[in-house]
Coordinates of C-alpha atoms and ligand atoms in Angstrom, one line a residue:
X1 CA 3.6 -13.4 25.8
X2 CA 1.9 -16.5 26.8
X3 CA 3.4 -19.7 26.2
X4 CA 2.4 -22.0 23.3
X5 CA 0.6 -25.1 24.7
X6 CA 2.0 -28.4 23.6
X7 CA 0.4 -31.9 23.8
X8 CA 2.4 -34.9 23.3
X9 CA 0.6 -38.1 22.4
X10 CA 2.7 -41.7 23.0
X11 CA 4.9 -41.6 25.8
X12 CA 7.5 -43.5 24.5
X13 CA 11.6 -43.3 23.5
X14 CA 11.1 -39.6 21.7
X15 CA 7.4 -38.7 23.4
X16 CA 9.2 -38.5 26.9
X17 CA 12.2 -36.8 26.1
X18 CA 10.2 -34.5 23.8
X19 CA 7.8 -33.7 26.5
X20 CA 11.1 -32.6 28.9
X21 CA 12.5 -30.6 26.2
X22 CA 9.6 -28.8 25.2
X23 CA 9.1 -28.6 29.4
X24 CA 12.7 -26.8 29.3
X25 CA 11.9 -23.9 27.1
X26 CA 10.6 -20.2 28.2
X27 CA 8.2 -19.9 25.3
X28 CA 6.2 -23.4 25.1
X29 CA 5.0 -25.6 27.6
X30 CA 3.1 -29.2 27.7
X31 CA -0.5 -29.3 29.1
X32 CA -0.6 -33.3 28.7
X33 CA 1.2 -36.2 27.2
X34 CA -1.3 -39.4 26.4
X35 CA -0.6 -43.2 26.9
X36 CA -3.2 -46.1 25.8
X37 CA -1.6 -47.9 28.7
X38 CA -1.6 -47.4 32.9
X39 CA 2.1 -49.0 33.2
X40 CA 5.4 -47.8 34.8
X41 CA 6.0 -45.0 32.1
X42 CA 2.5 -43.6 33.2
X43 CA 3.4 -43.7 36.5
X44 CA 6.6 -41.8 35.8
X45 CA 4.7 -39.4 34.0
X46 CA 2.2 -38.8 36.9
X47 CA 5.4 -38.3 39.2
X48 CA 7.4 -35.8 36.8
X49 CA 4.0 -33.5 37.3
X50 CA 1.9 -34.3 33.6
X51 CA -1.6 -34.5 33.4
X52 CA -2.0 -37.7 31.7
X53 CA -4.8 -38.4 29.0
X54 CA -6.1 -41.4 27.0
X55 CA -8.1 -42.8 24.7
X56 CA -11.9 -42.7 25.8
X57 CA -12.2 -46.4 26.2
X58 CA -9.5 -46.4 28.7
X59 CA -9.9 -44.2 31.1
X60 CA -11.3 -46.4 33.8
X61 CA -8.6 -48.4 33.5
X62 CA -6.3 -45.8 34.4
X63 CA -8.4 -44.5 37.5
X64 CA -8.4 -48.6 38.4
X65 CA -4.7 -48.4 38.4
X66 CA -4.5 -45.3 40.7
X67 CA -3.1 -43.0 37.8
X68 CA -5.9 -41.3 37.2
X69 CA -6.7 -39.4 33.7
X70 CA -6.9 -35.9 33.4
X71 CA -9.3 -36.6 30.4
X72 CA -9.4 -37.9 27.2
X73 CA -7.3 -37.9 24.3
X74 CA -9.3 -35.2 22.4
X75 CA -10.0 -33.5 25.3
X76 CA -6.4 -33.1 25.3
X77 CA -5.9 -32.3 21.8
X78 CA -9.1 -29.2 22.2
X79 CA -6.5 -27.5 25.0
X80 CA -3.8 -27.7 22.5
X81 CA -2.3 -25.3 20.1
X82 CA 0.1 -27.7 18.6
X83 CA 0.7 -31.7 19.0
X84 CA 3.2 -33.8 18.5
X85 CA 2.4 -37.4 17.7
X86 CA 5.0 -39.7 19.4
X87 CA 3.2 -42.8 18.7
X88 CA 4.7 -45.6 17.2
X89 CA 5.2 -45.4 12.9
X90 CA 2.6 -45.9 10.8
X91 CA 0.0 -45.8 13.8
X92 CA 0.6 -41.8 13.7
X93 CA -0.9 -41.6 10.5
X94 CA -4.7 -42.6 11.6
X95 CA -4.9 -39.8 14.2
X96 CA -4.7 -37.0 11.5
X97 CA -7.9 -36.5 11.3
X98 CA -8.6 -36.1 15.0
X99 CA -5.9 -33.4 15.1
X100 CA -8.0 -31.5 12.0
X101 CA -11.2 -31.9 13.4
X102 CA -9.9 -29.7 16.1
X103 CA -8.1 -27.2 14.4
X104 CA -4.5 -28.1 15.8
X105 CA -1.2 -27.9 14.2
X106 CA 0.5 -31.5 14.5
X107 CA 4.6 -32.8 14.3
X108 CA 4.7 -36.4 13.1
X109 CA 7.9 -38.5 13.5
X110 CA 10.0 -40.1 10.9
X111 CA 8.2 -43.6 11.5
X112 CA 5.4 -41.9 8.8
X113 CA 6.0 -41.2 5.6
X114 CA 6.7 -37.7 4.1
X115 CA 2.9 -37.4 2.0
X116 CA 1.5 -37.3 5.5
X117 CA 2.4 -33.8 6.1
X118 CA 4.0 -33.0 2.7
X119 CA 7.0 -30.9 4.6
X120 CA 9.8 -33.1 6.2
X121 CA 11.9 -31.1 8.9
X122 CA 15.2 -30.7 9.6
X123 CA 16.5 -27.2 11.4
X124 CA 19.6 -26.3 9.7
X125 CA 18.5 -27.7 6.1
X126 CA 14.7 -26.1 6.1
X127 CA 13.7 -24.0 9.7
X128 CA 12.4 -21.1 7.5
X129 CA 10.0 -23.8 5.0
X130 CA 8.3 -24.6 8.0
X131 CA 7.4 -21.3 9.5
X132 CA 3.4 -21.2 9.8
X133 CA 2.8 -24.6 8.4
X134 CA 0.1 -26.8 10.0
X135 CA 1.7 -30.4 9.7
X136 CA 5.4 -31.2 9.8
X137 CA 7.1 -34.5 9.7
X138 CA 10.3 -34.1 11.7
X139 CA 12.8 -37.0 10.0
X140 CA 14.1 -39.7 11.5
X141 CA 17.0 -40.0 13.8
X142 CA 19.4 -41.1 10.8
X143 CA 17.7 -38.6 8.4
X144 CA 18.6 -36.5 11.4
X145 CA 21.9 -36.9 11.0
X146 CA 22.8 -37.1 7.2
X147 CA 21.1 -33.3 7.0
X148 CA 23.2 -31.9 9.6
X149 CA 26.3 -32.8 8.2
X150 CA 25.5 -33.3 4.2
X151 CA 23.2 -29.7 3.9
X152 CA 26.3 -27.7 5.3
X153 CA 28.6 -29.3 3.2
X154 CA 26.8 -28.9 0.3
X155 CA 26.1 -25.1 0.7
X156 CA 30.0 -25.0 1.0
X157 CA 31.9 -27.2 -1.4
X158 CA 28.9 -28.1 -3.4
X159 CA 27.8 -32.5 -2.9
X160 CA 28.3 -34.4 -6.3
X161 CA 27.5 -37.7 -4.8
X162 CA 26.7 -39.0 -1.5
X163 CA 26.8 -42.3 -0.2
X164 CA 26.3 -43.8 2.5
X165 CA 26.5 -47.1 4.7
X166 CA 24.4 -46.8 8.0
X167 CA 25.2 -49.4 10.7
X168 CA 22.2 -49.4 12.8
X169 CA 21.0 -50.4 16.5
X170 CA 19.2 -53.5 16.3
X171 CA 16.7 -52.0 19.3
X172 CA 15.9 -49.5 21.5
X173 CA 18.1 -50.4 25.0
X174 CA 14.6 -50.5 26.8
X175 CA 12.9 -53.1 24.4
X176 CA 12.8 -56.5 25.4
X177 CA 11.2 -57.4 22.5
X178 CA 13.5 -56.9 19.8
X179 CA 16.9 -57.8 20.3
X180 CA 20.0 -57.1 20.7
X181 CA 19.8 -59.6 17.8
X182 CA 22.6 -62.3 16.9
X183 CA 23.3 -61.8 13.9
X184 CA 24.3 -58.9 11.3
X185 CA 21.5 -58.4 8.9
X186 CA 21.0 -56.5 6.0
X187 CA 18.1 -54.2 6.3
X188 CA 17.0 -53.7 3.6
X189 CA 18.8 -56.2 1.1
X190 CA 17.0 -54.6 -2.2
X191 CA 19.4 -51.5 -2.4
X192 CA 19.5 -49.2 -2.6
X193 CA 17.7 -48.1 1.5
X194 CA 14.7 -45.9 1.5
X195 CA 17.7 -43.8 3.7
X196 CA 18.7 -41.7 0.5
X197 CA 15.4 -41.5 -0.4
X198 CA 14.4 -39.7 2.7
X199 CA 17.3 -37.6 2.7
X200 CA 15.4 -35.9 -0.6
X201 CA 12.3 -35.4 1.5
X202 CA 14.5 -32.8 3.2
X203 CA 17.4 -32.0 0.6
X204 CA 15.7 -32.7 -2.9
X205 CA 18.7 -31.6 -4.5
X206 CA 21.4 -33.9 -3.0
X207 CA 22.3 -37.0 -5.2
X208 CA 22.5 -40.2 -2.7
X209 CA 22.4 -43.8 -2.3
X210 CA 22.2 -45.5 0.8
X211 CA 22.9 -49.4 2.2
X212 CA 22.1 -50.7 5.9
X213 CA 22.7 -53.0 7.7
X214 CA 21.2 -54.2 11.3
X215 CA 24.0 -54.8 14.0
X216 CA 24.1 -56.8 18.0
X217 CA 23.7 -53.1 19.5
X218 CA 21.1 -50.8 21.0
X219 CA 23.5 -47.6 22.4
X220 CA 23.7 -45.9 18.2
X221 CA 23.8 -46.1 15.0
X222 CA 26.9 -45.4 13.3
X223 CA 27.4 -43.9 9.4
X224 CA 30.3 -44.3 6.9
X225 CA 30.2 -41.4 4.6
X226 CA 31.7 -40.5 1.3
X227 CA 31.2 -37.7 -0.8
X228 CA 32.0 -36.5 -4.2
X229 CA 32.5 -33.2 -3.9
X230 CA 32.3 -30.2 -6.3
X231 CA 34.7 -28.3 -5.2
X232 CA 38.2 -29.1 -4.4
X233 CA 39.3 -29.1 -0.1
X234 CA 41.4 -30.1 2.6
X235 CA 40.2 -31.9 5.2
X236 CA 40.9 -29.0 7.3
X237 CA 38.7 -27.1 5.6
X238 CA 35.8 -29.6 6.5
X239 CA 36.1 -29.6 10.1
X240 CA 36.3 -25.9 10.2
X241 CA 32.7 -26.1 8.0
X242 CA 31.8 -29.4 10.7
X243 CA 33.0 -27.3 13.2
X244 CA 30.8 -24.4 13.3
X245 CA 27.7 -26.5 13.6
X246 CA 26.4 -26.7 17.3
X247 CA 24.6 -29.9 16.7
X248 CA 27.8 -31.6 15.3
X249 CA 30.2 -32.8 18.2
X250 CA 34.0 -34.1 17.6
X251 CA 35.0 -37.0 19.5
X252 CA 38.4 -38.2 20.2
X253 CA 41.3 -38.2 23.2
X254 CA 40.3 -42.1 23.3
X255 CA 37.3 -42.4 22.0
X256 CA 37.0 -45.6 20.1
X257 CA 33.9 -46.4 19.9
X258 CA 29.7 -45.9 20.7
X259 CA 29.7 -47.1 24.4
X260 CA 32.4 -44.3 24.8
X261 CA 30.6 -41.6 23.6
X262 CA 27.5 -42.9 25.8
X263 CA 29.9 -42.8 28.6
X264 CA 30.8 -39.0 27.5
X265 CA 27.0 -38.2 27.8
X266 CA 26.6 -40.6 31.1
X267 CA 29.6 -37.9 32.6
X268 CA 27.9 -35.0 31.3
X269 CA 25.2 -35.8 33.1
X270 CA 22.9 -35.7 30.0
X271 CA 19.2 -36.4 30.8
X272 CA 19.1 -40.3 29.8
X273 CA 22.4 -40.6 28.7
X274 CA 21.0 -38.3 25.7
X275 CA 23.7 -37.4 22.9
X276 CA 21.7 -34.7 21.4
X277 CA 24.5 -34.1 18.7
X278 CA 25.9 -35.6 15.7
X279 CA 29.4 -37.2 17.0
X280 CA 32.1 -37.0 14.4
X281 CA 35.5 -38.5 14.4
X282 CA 37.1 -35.7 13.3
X283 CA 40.6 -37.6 13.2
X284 CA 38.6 -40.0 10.3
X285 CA 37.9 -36.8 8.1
X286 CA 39.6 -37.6 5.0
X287 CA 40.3 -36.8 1.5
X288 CA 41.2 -39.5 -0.7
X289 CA 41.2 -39.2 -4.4
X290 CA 39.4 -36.1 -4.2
X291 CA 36.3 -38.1 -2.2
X292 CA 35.9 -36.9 1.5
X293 CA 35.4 -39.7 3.9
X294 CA 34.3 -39.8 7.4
X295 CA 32.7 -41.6 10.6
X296 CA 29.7 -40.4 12.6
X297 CA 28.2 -42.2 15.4
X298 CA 23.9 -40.9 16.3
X299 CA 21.9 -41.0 19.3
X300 CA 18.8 -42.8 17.7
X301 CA 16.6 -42.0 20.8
X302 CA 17.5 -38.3 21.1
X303 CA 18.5 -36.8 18.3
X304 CA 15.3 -36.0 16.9
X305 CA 14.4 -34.0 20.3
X306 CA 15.7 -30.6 19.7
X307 CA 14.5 -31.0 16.5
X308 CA 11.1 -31.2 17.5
X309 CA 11.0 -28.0 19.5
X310 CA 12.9 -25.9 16.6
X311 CA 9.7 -27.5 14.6
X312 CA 7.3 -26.0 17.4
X313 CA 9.1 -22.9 17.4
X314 CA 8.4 -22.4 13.3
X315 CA 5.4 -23.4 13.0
X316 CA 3.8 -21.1 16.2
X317 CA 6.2 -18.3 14.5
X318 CA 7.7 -17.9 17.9
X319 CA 10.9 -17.1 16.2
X320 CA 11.7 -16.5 12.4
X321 CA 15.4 -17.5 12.4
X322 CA 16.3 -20.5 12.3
X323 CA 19.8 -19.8 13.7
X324 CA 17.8 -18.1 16.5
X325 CA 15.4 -21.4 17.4
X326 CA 18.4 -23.1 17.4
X327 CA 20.3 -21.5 19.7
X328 CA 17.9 -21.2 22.0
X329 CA 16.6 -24.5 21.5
X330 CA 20.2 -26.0 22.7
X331 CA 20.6 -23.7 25.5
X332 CA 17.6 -24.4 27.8
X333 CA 18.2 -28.2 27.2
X334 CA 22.0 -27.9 28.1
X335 CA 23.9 -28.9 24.6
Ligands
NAP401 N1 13.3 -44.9 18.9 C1 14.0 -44.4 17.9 O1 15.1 -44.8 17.7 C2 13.4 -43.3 17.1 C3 14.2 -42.3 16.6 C4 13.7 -41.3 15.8 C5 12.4 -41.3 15.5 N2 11.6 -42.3 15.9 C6 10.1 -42.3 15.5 O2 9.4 -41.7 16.6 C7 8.1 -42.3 16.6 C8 7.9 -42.9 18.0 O3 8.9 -43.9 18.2 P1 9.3 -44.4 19.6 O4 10.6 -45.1 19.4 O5 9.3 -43.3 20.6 O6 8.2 -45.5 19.9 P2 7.9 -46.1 21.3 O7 9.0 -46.1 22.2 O8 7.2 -47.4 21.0 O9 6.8 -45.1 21.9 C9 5.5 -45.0 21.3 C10 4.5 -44.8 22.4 O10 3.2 -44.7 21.9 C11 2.3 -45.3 22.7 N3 1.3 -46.0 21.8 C12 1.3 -47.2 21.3 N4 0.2 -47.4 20.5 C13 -0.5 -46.2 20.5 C14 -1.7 -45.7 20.0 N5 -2.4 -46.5 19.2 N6 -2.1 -44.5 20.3 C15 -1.4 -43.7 21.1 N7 -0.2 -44.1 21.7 C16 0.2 -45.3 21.4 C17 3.0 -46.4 23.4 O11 2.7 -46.3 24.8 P3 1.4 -46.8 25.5 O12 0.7 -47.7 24.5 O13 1.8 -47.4 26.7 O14 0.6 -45.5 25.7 C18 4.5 -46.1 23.3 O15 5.1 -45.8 24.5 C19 8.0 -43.3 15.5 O16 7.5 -42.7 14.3 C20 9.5 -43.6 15.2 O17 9.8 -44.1 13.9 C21 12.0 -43.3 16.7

């Protein structure tokens, strides 16, 4: 069977590491990524062998830079069967009709909102939902990592209440732009965070409120979480549930803290220092009062990425099971 032909357009924190992932699999492959700009990231590009596109009014700008274009963005998008939009949020949204005018199935990112594409992704909650579907929104790295751990607990011991405290990376480690900040802001102050919100766009059943803050970091994000369950458990009983998900990793024997666990994926050898998984303190799962309590630290600029290609996966129908994209998905990248 041939391979489905991805595009990715913006070459950026997820576009790159999407572009390898999707590179890594035996049943897709990328014909092109597009950038606006000729700068290092294009050159990198160039070097890792993809044929780079842009927008039509820049394409002499890339031959003046000696990366030359392999076309234009829709040129790119006609040789497609499926892209995925990597450019920054809310900018994602205005290329939705340049992706319909060629009859392309598209992923958006969890920087545009769910009405976009009406179906918000997340491969253990929904795989199945999204089989066929034109236009996905895979969620955000922290919507990422509430559904991995809330829609398995749920389906086990039944979630009353969730809430939820994320402690997030004030930027990107390659942005000079944004930080690391001084200072620990709340983000938003009106509570409760559009977090829980989006949580629903993927799990409308789950009851959940959500506060943030913006902290002097840019390695991850961490979460406090507390449910109310309804059903009575040990904390045993949640790691065994925590423990027979593949994208859910325990950390401990020292580990303290986020720049460990980056050091765990820096050892590992991990492209990028990527922590694909969710990493859970399993010595903080607790149950107090009947609540269940617990840390998790997330990789903001990988998580999303084997998301993406289960998303791929669905929507080309390459494989009907879930369990099965997932799997497979984790293999060829190495988690
Ligand atoms: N970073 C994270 O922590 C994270 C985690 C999960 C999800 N997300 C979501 O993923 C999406 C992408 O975020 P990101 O962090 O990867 O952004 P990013 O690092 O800024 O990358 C976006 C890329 O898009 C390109 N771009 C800019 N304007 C463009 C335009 N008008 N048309 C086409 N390309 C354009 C930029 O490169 P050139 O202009 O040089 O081509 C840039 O490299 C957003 O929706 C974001 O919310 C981000």
């Amino acid at each position: 069977m041939s391979k489905a032909k991805i595009a990715v357009n913006g070459y950026g924190t997820i576009g790159k590491r999407v572009a390898d992932a999707v590179q890594a699999q035996d049943d897709m492959e990328i014909i092109g990524v597009a950038k606006t700009r000729p700068n290092y990231e294009a050159a990198v590009a160039a070097q890792l062998g993809y044929d780079i596109y842009t927008l039509a009014d820049r394409v002499e700008s890339f031959e003046k830079a000696g990366i030359p274009a392999a076309g234009t963005l829709d040129d790119m998008v006609e040789k497609a069967d499926l892209v995925v939009d990597c450019t920054p949020g809310g900018v994602g949204e205005s290329n939705k009709a340049v992706y319909e005018k060629a009859g392309v199935k598209a992923i958006w990112q969890g920087g545009e909102d769910h009405e976009l594409t009406g179906f918000s992704f997340n491969a253990v909650s929904n795989y199945e939902g999204a089989l066929g579907l034109d236009f996905v929104r895979v969620v955000s790295c922290n919507t990422t990592g509430l559904c991995r751990v809330i829609y398995p607990i749920d389906r086990e011991f039944g979630v009353k209440k969730a809430r939820i405290t994320l402690v997030r990376r004030s930027a990107d480690p390659n942005d000079a732009k944004k930080g690391p900040i001084n200072a620990i802001v709340p983000n938003p102050i009106k509570l409760p965070s559009h977090h829980g919100p989006d949580v629903k766009s993927v799990l409308p059943n789950i009851n959940i409120s959500t506060m943030a803050m913006k902290i002097p970091t840019t390695l991850m994000h961490l979460h406090t979480i507390n449910l109310e369950l309804e059903k009575d458990c040990t904390a045993e009983d949640v790691k065994e549930v925590l423990g027979t998900q593949s994208r859910v990793r325990f950390v401990g024997q020292g580990i303290t803290s986020t720049a460990e666990i980056i050091e765990v994926a820096r050892d590992l050898k991990r492209p990028r220092n990527d922590m694909w998984e969710n990493c859970v303190w399993d010595e903080s799962i607790t149950i107090d009062d009947g609540e269940l309590y617990f840390f998790q630290a997330i990789h903001q600029e990988s998580d999303v990425v084997p998301e993406n290609v289960d998303a791929i996966r669905a929507m080309m129908e390459l494989e009907s099971d879930g369990a099965k994209s997932i799997a497979k998905t984790n293999k060829a990248i190495g988690l």
